[in-house]
CSV table of C-alpha atoms in Angstrom, one decimal:
chain,number,residue,atom,x,y,z
A,1,MET,CA,48.9,-50.3,6.6
A,2,LYS,CA,48.7,-53.1,9.4
A,3,SER,CA,51.0,-53.2,12.3
A,4,SER,CA,52.1,-55.7,13.8
A,5,ALA,CA,54.7,-56.5,16.8
A,6,LEU,CA,57.2,-58.8,17.3
A,7,TYR,CA,59.1,-59.9,19.9
A,8,PHE,CA,61.3,-62.3,21.7
A,9,PRO,CA,61.6,-61.7,25.3
A,10,THR,CA,64.7,-65.0,26.4
A,11,LEU,CA,66.4,-63.3,23.5
A,12,ASP,CA,67.2,-60.5,25.3
A,13,GLY,CA,68.6,-62.8,28.4
A,14,LEU,CA,70.8,-64.3,25.0
A,15,ARG,CA,72.3,-61.3,24.8
A,16,PHE,CA,73.2,-60.9,28.6
A,17,PHE,CA,75.1,-64.1,28.3
A,18,ALA,CA,77.0,-62.6,25.4
A,19,PHE,CA,78.3,-59.8,26.7
A,20,PHE,CA,78.8,-61.6,29.8
A,21,LEU,CA,81.4,-64.1,27.7
A,22,VAL,CA,83.3,-61.1,26.0
A,23,LEU,CA,82.9,-59.1,29.4
A,24,VAL,CA,85.0,-61.9,31.2
A,25,HIS,CA,87.4,-62.9,27.5
A,26,HIS,CA,88.3,-59.4,27.6
A,27,LEU,CA,89.0,-59.3,31.9
A,28,PRO,CA,92.9,-59.8,32.7
A,29,ALA,CA,93.5,-63.7,32.8
A,30,SER,CA,92.9,-65.1,36.1
A,31,ASP,CA,95.1,-67.4,38.2
A,32,ASN,CA,92.2,-70.0,37.6
A,33,ALA,CA,93.5,-72.4,35.7
A,34,LEU,CA,89.7,-73.7,35.0
A,35,LEU,CA,88.2,-69.9,35.0
A,36,HIS,CA,91.3,-68.5,32.4
A,37,ALA,CA,90.6,-71.9,30.2
A,38,PHE,CA,87.2,-70.4,30.1
A,39,GLN,CA,88.8,-66.4,29.5
A,40,LEU,CA,90.2,-67.5,26.5
A,41,GLN,CA,86.3,-69.0,25.0
A,42,GLY,CA,84.7,-65.7,26.2
A,43,TRP,CA,85.2,-64.3,21.7
A,44,VAL,CA,82.0,-67.2,20.4
A,45,GLY,CA,80.7,-64.3,22.9
A,46,VAL,CA,80.9,-61.3,19.8
A,47,HIS,CA,79.6,-64.2,17.9
A,48,ILE,CA,75.6,-65.1,19.6
A,49,PHE,CA,76.6,-61.1,19.2
A,50,LEU,CA,76.2,-61.9,15.4
A,51,PHE,CA,73.9,-64.6,15.8
A,52,LEU,CA,70.4,-62.6,16.9
A,53,SER,CA,71.5,-59.7,15.6
A,54,ALA,CA,70.8,-60.8,11.6
A,55,TYR,CA,68.2,-63.1,13.3
A,56,LEU,CA,66.3,-61.2,14.7
A,57,LEU,CA,66.7,-58.7,12.1
A,58,THR,CA,65.9,-60.4,9.4
A,59,ALA,CA,62.2,-62.3,11.3
A,60,ILE,CA,61.6,-58.5,11.3
A,61,LEU,CA,62.1,-57.5,7.9
A,62,ARG,CA,60.2,-61.2,7.2
A,63,ALA,CA,56.9,-60.1,9.2
A,64,GLU,CA,57.4,-56.6,7.8
A,65,LEU,CA,57.1,-58.3,4.3
A,66,GLN,CA,53.9,-60.5,5.3
A,67,VAL,CA,52.4,-57.6,6.6
A,68,SER,CA,52.4,-54.9,4.1
A,69,GLY,CA,53.4,-57.2,1.1
A,70,ARG,CA,56.7,-56.2,0.6
A,71,ILE,CA,60.0,-54.7,2.2
A,72,SER,CA,61.2,-51.1,2.6
A,73,ILE,CA,65.2,-50.9,2.1
A,74,LYS,CA,65.2,-47.2,3.2
A,75,HIS,CA,63.8,-47.7,5.8
A,76,PHE,CA,65.9,-50.6,7.4
A,77,TYR,CA,68.7,-48.4,6.8
A,78,ILE,CA,67.5,-46.0,9.2
A,79,ARG,CA,66.1,-48.2,11.3
A,80,ARG,CA,69.9,-49.4,11.2
A,81,ALA,CA,71.5,-45.7,11.6
A,82,LEU,CA,69.2,-44.9,14.5
A,83,ARG,CA,69.9,-48.6,16.5
A,84,ILE,CA,73.8,-47.7,15.5
A,85,TRP,CA,75.2,-45.1,14.9
A,86,PRO,CA,74.3,-42.2,17.4
A,87,LEU,CA,76.0,-43.8,20.0
A,88,TYR,CA,78.8,-45.8,17.8
A,89,PHE,CA,79.6,-42.3,15.9
A,90,VAL,CA,79.8,-40.0,19.9
A,91,PHE,CA,81.8,-43.0,21.2
A,92,CYS,CA,85.1,-42.6,19.0
A,93,ILE,CA,84.7,-39.3,18.4
A,94,GLY,CA,84.6,-39.1,21.5
A,95,LEU,CA,87.7,-40.8,22.5
A,96,PHE,CA,90.0,-39.6,20.3
A,97,ALA,CA,89.6,-36.3,21.0
A,98,LEU,CA,90.1,-37.0,24.9
A,99,THR,CA,92.6,-38.9,24.3
A,100,PHE,CA,94.5,-37.2,20.9
A,101,ILE,CA,93.2,-33.4,21.0
A,102,PRO,CA,95.0,-32.2,23.7
A,103,ARG,CA,98.6,-33.6,22.6
A,104,PRO,CA,100.0,-31.3,20.3
A,105,PHE,CA,100.4,-30.7,17.2
A,106,PRO,CA,102.0,-33.0,14.8
A,107,HIS,CA,99.1,-35.8,15.8
A,108,GLU,CA,100.5,-39.5,13.8
A,109,THR,CA,99.1,-39.8,10.9
A,110,GLY,CA,98.0,-43.3,11.9
A,111,ASP,CA,95.5,-41.6,14.4
A,112,TRP,CA,93.2,-39.7,12.3
A,113,PHE,CA,93.7,-42.4,9.6
A,114,ARG,CA,92.2,-45.2,12.3
A,115,LEU,CA,89.5,-42.8,13.7
A,116,GLY,CA,88.7,-42.2,9.5
A,117,GLY,CA,88.4,-46.5,9.2
A,118,GLN,CA,85.5,-47.1,12.0
A,119,LEU,CA,83.5,-43.4,10.6
A,120,LEU,CA,83.7,-45.6,7.5
A,121,PHE,CA,83.1,-49.1,8.7
A,122,VAL,CA,85.6,-50.1,7.5
A,123,ASP,CA,88.0,-50.8,10.8
A,124,ASN,CA,87.4,-54.8,10.0
A,125,ILE,CA,89.5,-54.5,7.1
A,126,ILE,CA,91.7,-52.3,8.4
A,127,THR,CA,92.5,-53.4,12.2
A,128,GLY,CA,92.6,-57.1,10.2
A,129,LEU,CA,95.4,-55.7,8.6
A,130,GLN,CA,97.5,-53.9,10.7
A,131,GLY,CA,96.1,-55.2,14.7
A,132,PHE,CA,94.0,-53.9,16.5
A,133,GLY,CA,93.6,-49.5,16.6
A,134,THR,CA,95.0,-46.6,18.2
A,135,ILE,CA,92.1,-45.2,20.1
A,136,PRO,CA,91.7,-46.1,23.8
A,137,PHE,CA,88.5,-48.2,24.9
A,138,THR,CA,87.9,-49.3,21.1
A,139,PHE,CA,89.7,-51.8,20.3
A,140,HIS,CA,86.5,-53.8,20.2
A,141,LEU,CA,84.4,-52.1,17.7
A,142,TRP,CA,85.1,-53.3,14.4
A,143,THR,CA,83.2,-55.8,15.4
A,144,ILE,CA,80.8,-53.0,14.1
A,145,SER,CA,83.1,-52.7,10.6
A,146,LEU,CA,81.9,-55.8,10.0
A,147,GLU,CA,77.8,-56.0,11.0
A,148,GLU,CA,77.3,-52.9,8.5
A,149,GLN,CA,79.3,-54.0,6.0
A,150,PHE,CA,77.2,-57.4,5.9
A,151,TYR,CA,73.5,-55.4,6.5
A,152,LEU,CA,74.2,-52.9,3.4
A,153,PHE,CA,73.6,-56.4,1.8
A,154,LEU,CA,71.1,-57.8,3.7
A,155,PRO,CA,68.1,-56.0,2.9
A,156,LEU,CA,68.1,-56.4,-1.2
A,157,MET,CA,69.7,-59.9,-0.3
A,158,LEU,CA,66.5,-60.7,1.7
A,159,ALA,CA,64.1,-58.7,-0.8
A,160,GLY,CA,64.4,-60.5,-3.6
A,161,PHE,CA,65.2,-63.7,-2.0
A,162,LEU,CA,63.0,-63.9,1.0
A,163,ALA,CA,59.9,-65.1,-0.9
A,164,ASP,CA,61.8,-67.8,-2.1
A,165,SER,CA,63.1,-70.1,0.6
A,166,LYS,CA,64.5,-72.4,-1.6
A,167,ARG,CA,66.7,-69.5,-3.8
A,168,LEU,CA,67.9,-68.6,-0.2
A,169,LEU,CA,68.9,-70.8,1.3
A,170,TYR,CA,70.9,-72.2,-2.5
A,171,GLY,CA,72.2,-68.4,-1.6
A,172,LEU,CA,72.9,-68.4,1.7
A,173,LEU,CA,74.8,-72.1,1.0
A,174,ALA,CA,77.3,-70.2,-1.5
A,175,ILE,CA,78.2,-67.2,0.4
A,176,TRP,CA,79.1,-69.7,3.1
A,177,LEU,CA,81.4,-72.2,0.6
A,178,LEU,CA,83.2,-68.2,-0.3
A,179,PHE,CA,83.6,-68.0,3.2
A,180,LEU,CA,84.8,-71.1,4.1
A,181,ALA,CA,87.3,-70.5,0.2
A,182,ALA,CA,88.4,-67.6,1.4
A,183,ARG,CA,89.6,-68.8,5.2
A,184,THR,CA,91.0,-72.1,4.2
A,185,GLY,CA,92.9,-69.4,1.1
A,186,MET,CA,93.6,-67.0,4.3
A,187,VAL,CA,95.2,-69.7,6.4
A,188,LEU,CA,97.6,-71.9,3.2
A,189,ASN,CA,98.7,-68.5,3.4
A,190,GLN,CA,99.8,-67.8,6.3
A,191,ALA,CA,97.4,-64.6,7.6
A,192,GLN,CA,98.8,-63.9,10.8
A,193,HIS,CA,95.8,-62.6,13.6
A,194,PRO,CA,93.7,-61.4,13.6
A,195,MET,CA,93.5,-60.6,9.8
A,196,ILE,CA,91.1,-64.1,9.7
A,197,ALA,CA,88.9,-62.8,12.6
A,198,THR,CA,87.9,-59.2,11.8
A,199,SER,CA,86.8,-60.5,8.0
A,200,LEU,CA,83.5,-60.5,7.2
A,201,PHE,CA,84.5,-63.9,6.1
A,202,SER,CA,84.1,-65.3,9.7
A,203,ALA,CA,80.5,-64.3,10.0
A,204,ASP,CA,79.3,-67.7,9.4
A,205,SER,CA,76.7,-67.0,12.7
A,206,LEU,CA,75.1,-63.8,10.8
A,207,LEU,CA,75.3,-66.0,8.4
A,208,LEU,CA,72.8,-68.9,9.8
A,209,GLY,CA,71.6,-66.3,11.2
A,210,THR,CA,69.7,-64.8,9.0
A,211,LEU,CA,68.8,-68.3,7.3
A,212,LEU,CA,66.6,-68.9,9.9
A,213,GLY,CA,65.1,-65.5,10.6
A,214,ALA,CA,63.8,-66.4,7.3
A,215,LEU,CA,62.5,-69.7,8.0
A,216,ARG,CA,61.8,-70.0,11.7
A,217,PRO,CA,61.6,-73.0,11.8
A,218,VAL,CA,58.9,-75.8,13.9
A,219,PRO,CA,59.6,-75.6,17.3
A,220,PRO,CA,60.5,-79.4,18.5
A,221,ALA,CA,57.3,-80.9,20.7
A,222,SER,CA,59.9,-83.2,22.2
A,223,LEU,CA,62.0,-81.9,25.4
A,224,VAL,CA,64.5,-84.3,24.7
A,225,VAL,CA,64.9,-83.0,22.2
A,226,ARG,CA,64.9,-79.0,23.1
A,227,PHE,CA,67.4,-79.6,25.9
A,228,GLY,CA,69.6,-81.5,22.9
A,229,LEU,CA,69.4,-78.2,21.7
A,230,ALA,CA,71.1,-76.5,24.6
A,231,ALA,CA,73.1,-78.8,25.7
A,232,GLY,CA,75.1,-79.0,21.7
A,233,GLY,CA,74.8,-75.4,21.9
A,234,LEU,CA,77.2,-75.1,25.1
A,235,ALA,CA,79.2,-77.9,23.7
A,236,ALA,CA,79.2,-75.8,20.1
A,237,LEU,CA,80.2,-72.8,21.7
A,238,PHE,CA,83.1,-73.7,24.2
A,239,SER,CA,84.3,-76.7,21.7
A,240,GLY,CA,87.7,-75.8,23.0
A,241,LEU,CA,87.1,-76.4,25.7
A,242,LEU,CA,85.6,-80.0,25.0
A,243,LEU,CA,88.5,-80.8,21.8
A,244,PRO,CA,91.5,-80.5,21.5
A,245,LEU,CA,91.5,-77.7,19.3
A,246,PRO,CA,94.1,-74.4,19.3
A,247,LEU,CA,92.9,-71.1,20.6
A,248,ALA,CA,91.4,-69.3,17.3
A,249,TRP,CA,93.7,-67.0,17.2
A,250,VAL,CA,96.2,-69.2,16.5
A,251,LEU,CA,97.0,-70.1,12.3
A,252,GLY,CA,95.4,-73.1,11.5
A,253,MET,CA,93.6,-75.1,9.8
A,254,HIS,CA,91.0,-75.0,12.3
A,255,GLN,CA,90.5,-71.1,11.7
A,256,VAL,CA,88.2,-72.7,8.7
A,257,TYR,CA,85.6,-74.5,10.2
A,258,ILE,CA,85.6,-73.0,14.0
A,259,TYR,CA,83.3,-70.1,13.0
A,260,THR,CA,80.9,-73.0,11.4
A,261,ILE,CA,80.5,-74.7,14.8
A,262,VAL,CA,80.3,-71.8,17.1
A,263,ALA,CA,77.9,-70.4,14.9
A,264,CYS,CA,76.1,-73.5,15.0
A,265,GLY,CA,75.9,-73.2,18.9
A,266,ALA,CA,74.8,-70.1,18.4
A,267,ALA,CA,71.4,-71.2,16.7
A,268,ALA,CA,70.7,-74.2,18.9
A,269,LEU,CA,71.0,-72.2,21.9
A,270,THR,CA,68.6,-70.5,20.6
A,271,ILE,CA,66.4,-72.3,19.2
A,272,ALA,CA,66.3,-73.6,22.7
A,273,ALA,CA,65.8,-69.8,24.2
A,274,LEU,CA,63.2,-69.7,21.5
A,275,HIS,CA,60.9,-73.2,23.2
A,276,GLU,CA,61.9,-74.7,26.2
A,277,PRO,CA,60.0,-73.5,29.5
A,278,LEU,CA,62.7,-74.0,31.5
A,279,LEU,CA,64.4,-71.7,29.6
A,280,GLY,CA,62.2,-69.2,30.4
A,281,PHE,CA,64.6,-67.1,33.4
A,282,LEU,CA,66.3,-65.6,30.1
A,283,ALA,CA,63.0,-63.6,29.5
A,284,SER,CA,62.4,-62.1,33.2
A,285,ARG,CA,63.3,-58.1,33.9
A,286,PRO,CA,66.8,-58.0,35.0
A,287,LEU,CA,67.2,-59.9,32.6
A,288,ARG,CA,65.4,-58.6,30.1
A,289,TYR,CA,66.9,-54.7,31.0
A,290,LEU,CA,70.0,-56.0,30.6
A,291,GLY,CA,69.6,-57.4,27.1
A,292,LYS,CA,67.9,-53.7,26.0
A,293,ILE,CA,71.0,-52.2,27.3
A,294,SER,CA,73.7,-55.0,25.5
A,295,TYR,CA,74.6,-53.0,23.2
A,296,GLY,CA,76.1,-50.4,25.2
A,297,LEU,CA,77.4,-52.4,28.2
A,298,TYR,CA,79.3,-53.9,24.8
A,299,VAL,CA,80.7,-50.1,23.5
A,300,TYR,CA,81.4,-49.1,27.4
A,301,HIS,CA,83.0,-52.0,29.1
A,302,PHE,CA,86.4,-51.8,28.3
A,303,ILE,CA,86.3,-48.3,30.1
A,304,GLY,CA,84.0,-51.2,32.8
A,305,ILE,CA,87.3,-52.9,32.8
A,306,GLU,CA,90.1,-49.7,33.3
A,307,ILE,CA,87.5,-48.8,36.0
A,308,GLY,CA,87.2,-52.4,37.9
A,309,ARG,CA,90.9,-52.3,37.8
A,310,ARG,CA,91.1,-48.8,39.5
A,311,VAL,CA,88.8,-50.2,42.1
A,312,ALA,CA,90.7,-53.4,42.2
A,313,LEU,CA,94.2,-51.4,43.2
A,314,LYS,CA,92.5,-49.0,45.2
A,315,MET,CA,90.9,-52.1,47.9
A,316,GLY,CA,93.6,-54.0,47.1
A,317,GLY,CA,91.2,-57.3,45.7
A,318,GLY,CA,92.4,-58.3,43.5
A,319,TRP,CA,90.5,-60.9,39.5
A,320,TRP,CA,87.1,-60.4,41.3
A,321,ILE,CA,87.0,-58.1,42.8
A,322,GLN,CA,87.9,-56.1,39.4
A,323,ALA,CA,85.7,-58.1,37.4
A,324,ALA,CA,82.4,-57.7,39.7
A,325,ALA,CA,83.8,-53.9,39.8
A,326,ALA,CA,83.9,-54.0,35.8
A,327,LEU,CA,80.3,-56.1,35.5
A,328,LEU,CA,78.9,-52.6,38.3
A,329,ALA,CA,80.2,-49.8,35.8
A,330,SER,CA,79.1,-51.5,32.7
A,331,ILE,CA,76.1,-51.8,33.4
A,332,LEU,CA,76.1,-47.9,34.7
A,333,LEU,CA,76.9,-46.7,31.6
A,334,SER,CA,74.8,-48.4,29.7
A,335,ALA,CA,72.0,-46.9,31.6
A,336,LEU,CA,72.5,-44.0,31.7
A,337,SER,CA,74.4,-44.1,28.3
A,338,TYR,CA,70.2,-45.3,26.7
A,339,ALA,CA,68.2,-44.0,29.4
A,340,LEU,CA,69.7,-40.6,28.7
A,341,PHE,CA,70.8,-40.1,24.9
A,342,GLU,CA,70.3,-44.2,23.1
A,343,ARG,CA,66.2,-44.1,23.6
A,344,HIS,CA,65.6,-40.9,21.8
A,345,PHE,CA,67.1,-42.5,18.6
A,346,LEU,CA,64.7,-45.6,19.4
A,347,LYS,CA,61.8,-43.2,19.5
A,348,LEU,CA,61.9,-42.0,16.6
A,349,LYS,CA,63.3,-45.0,15.2
A,350,ARG,CA,59.5,-46.2,16.1
A,351,LYS,CA,58.4,-43.9,13.8
A,352,PHE,CA,60.1,-46.3,10.1
A,353,GLU,CA,59.1,-49.8,11.5
A,354,THR,CA,56.5,-52.1,10.7
A,355,VAL,CA,57.2,-54.2,12.9
A,356,HIS,CA,57.4,-52.6,16.2
A,357,SER,CA,60.8,-55.1,17.9
A,358,ARG,CA,61.9,-54.3,21.5
A,359,PRO,CA,59.6,-51.7,23.8
A,360,VAL,CA,61.2,-48.9,24.5
């Protein structure tokens, strides 16, 4: 069988940018009003992650179809499991054990329920209904459940529609309209945060990433267009700063369309990063490495924030000391995790690749 490769170095830098936004969002509120306003918009980093994930996975499946004439659904699921599951399961079970096992019995039933939700990839649904979880440092991992739900169906959909771009476009458009209708219904029924944010119906970024990964649009030739995409993408991502919109978690009709705006922003910024030479710094060696370990950065960053808090207390420092320490701790934990644990599964994952992506 022929083999191929598909790797976009600048998107590694964009992954780190997405993580940085999430980290800043989860740090304690800054006393600086402008910085705090920026922090409040950091949630969009999750949707950049979602867009990039769907874009890259779909582009790989498209290349696999071109190389081999078919999509191996089984191999897709194996690759996904080898990339996500080992660290995710060890982290969730490990934190549960360290936190709750030493406690005198009986354990709270809800603790086991939340762990079960994480292991069965329905934690986003439970979070939407009951609020963020009780297992420390895992509150953000509902996003893994959301992604796994989407990727359960992605290869099945692409296997049938990828060769026919018109059918794929209409299919994704129908799903997007369903998402809009569901969000409208939740708003009208006074759904409280985080029900909308954690539901699969907020994942417009996954839909748009799938579409662009399948179509791979022609690179814009004009420098003005490429810069316009970059500027427009950032403006859409941070529309909450530029427009008089309520915060994304405040109940209102803006929750119907804000996820579409953010998805379009992620798409525009990604296209600019892929094709604008002046954004080539995103492919610099340090940013490529940080993008390579970005999954670990995302998983570990709440532990990094706690380490940063303790460092700041010990040093008598303020927000900036905590932020710097949290970033450095997250990088160190993720680098060790990648080198000592994750990369072994990634080497195994390559055996199931028709199209190779980032070098391990």
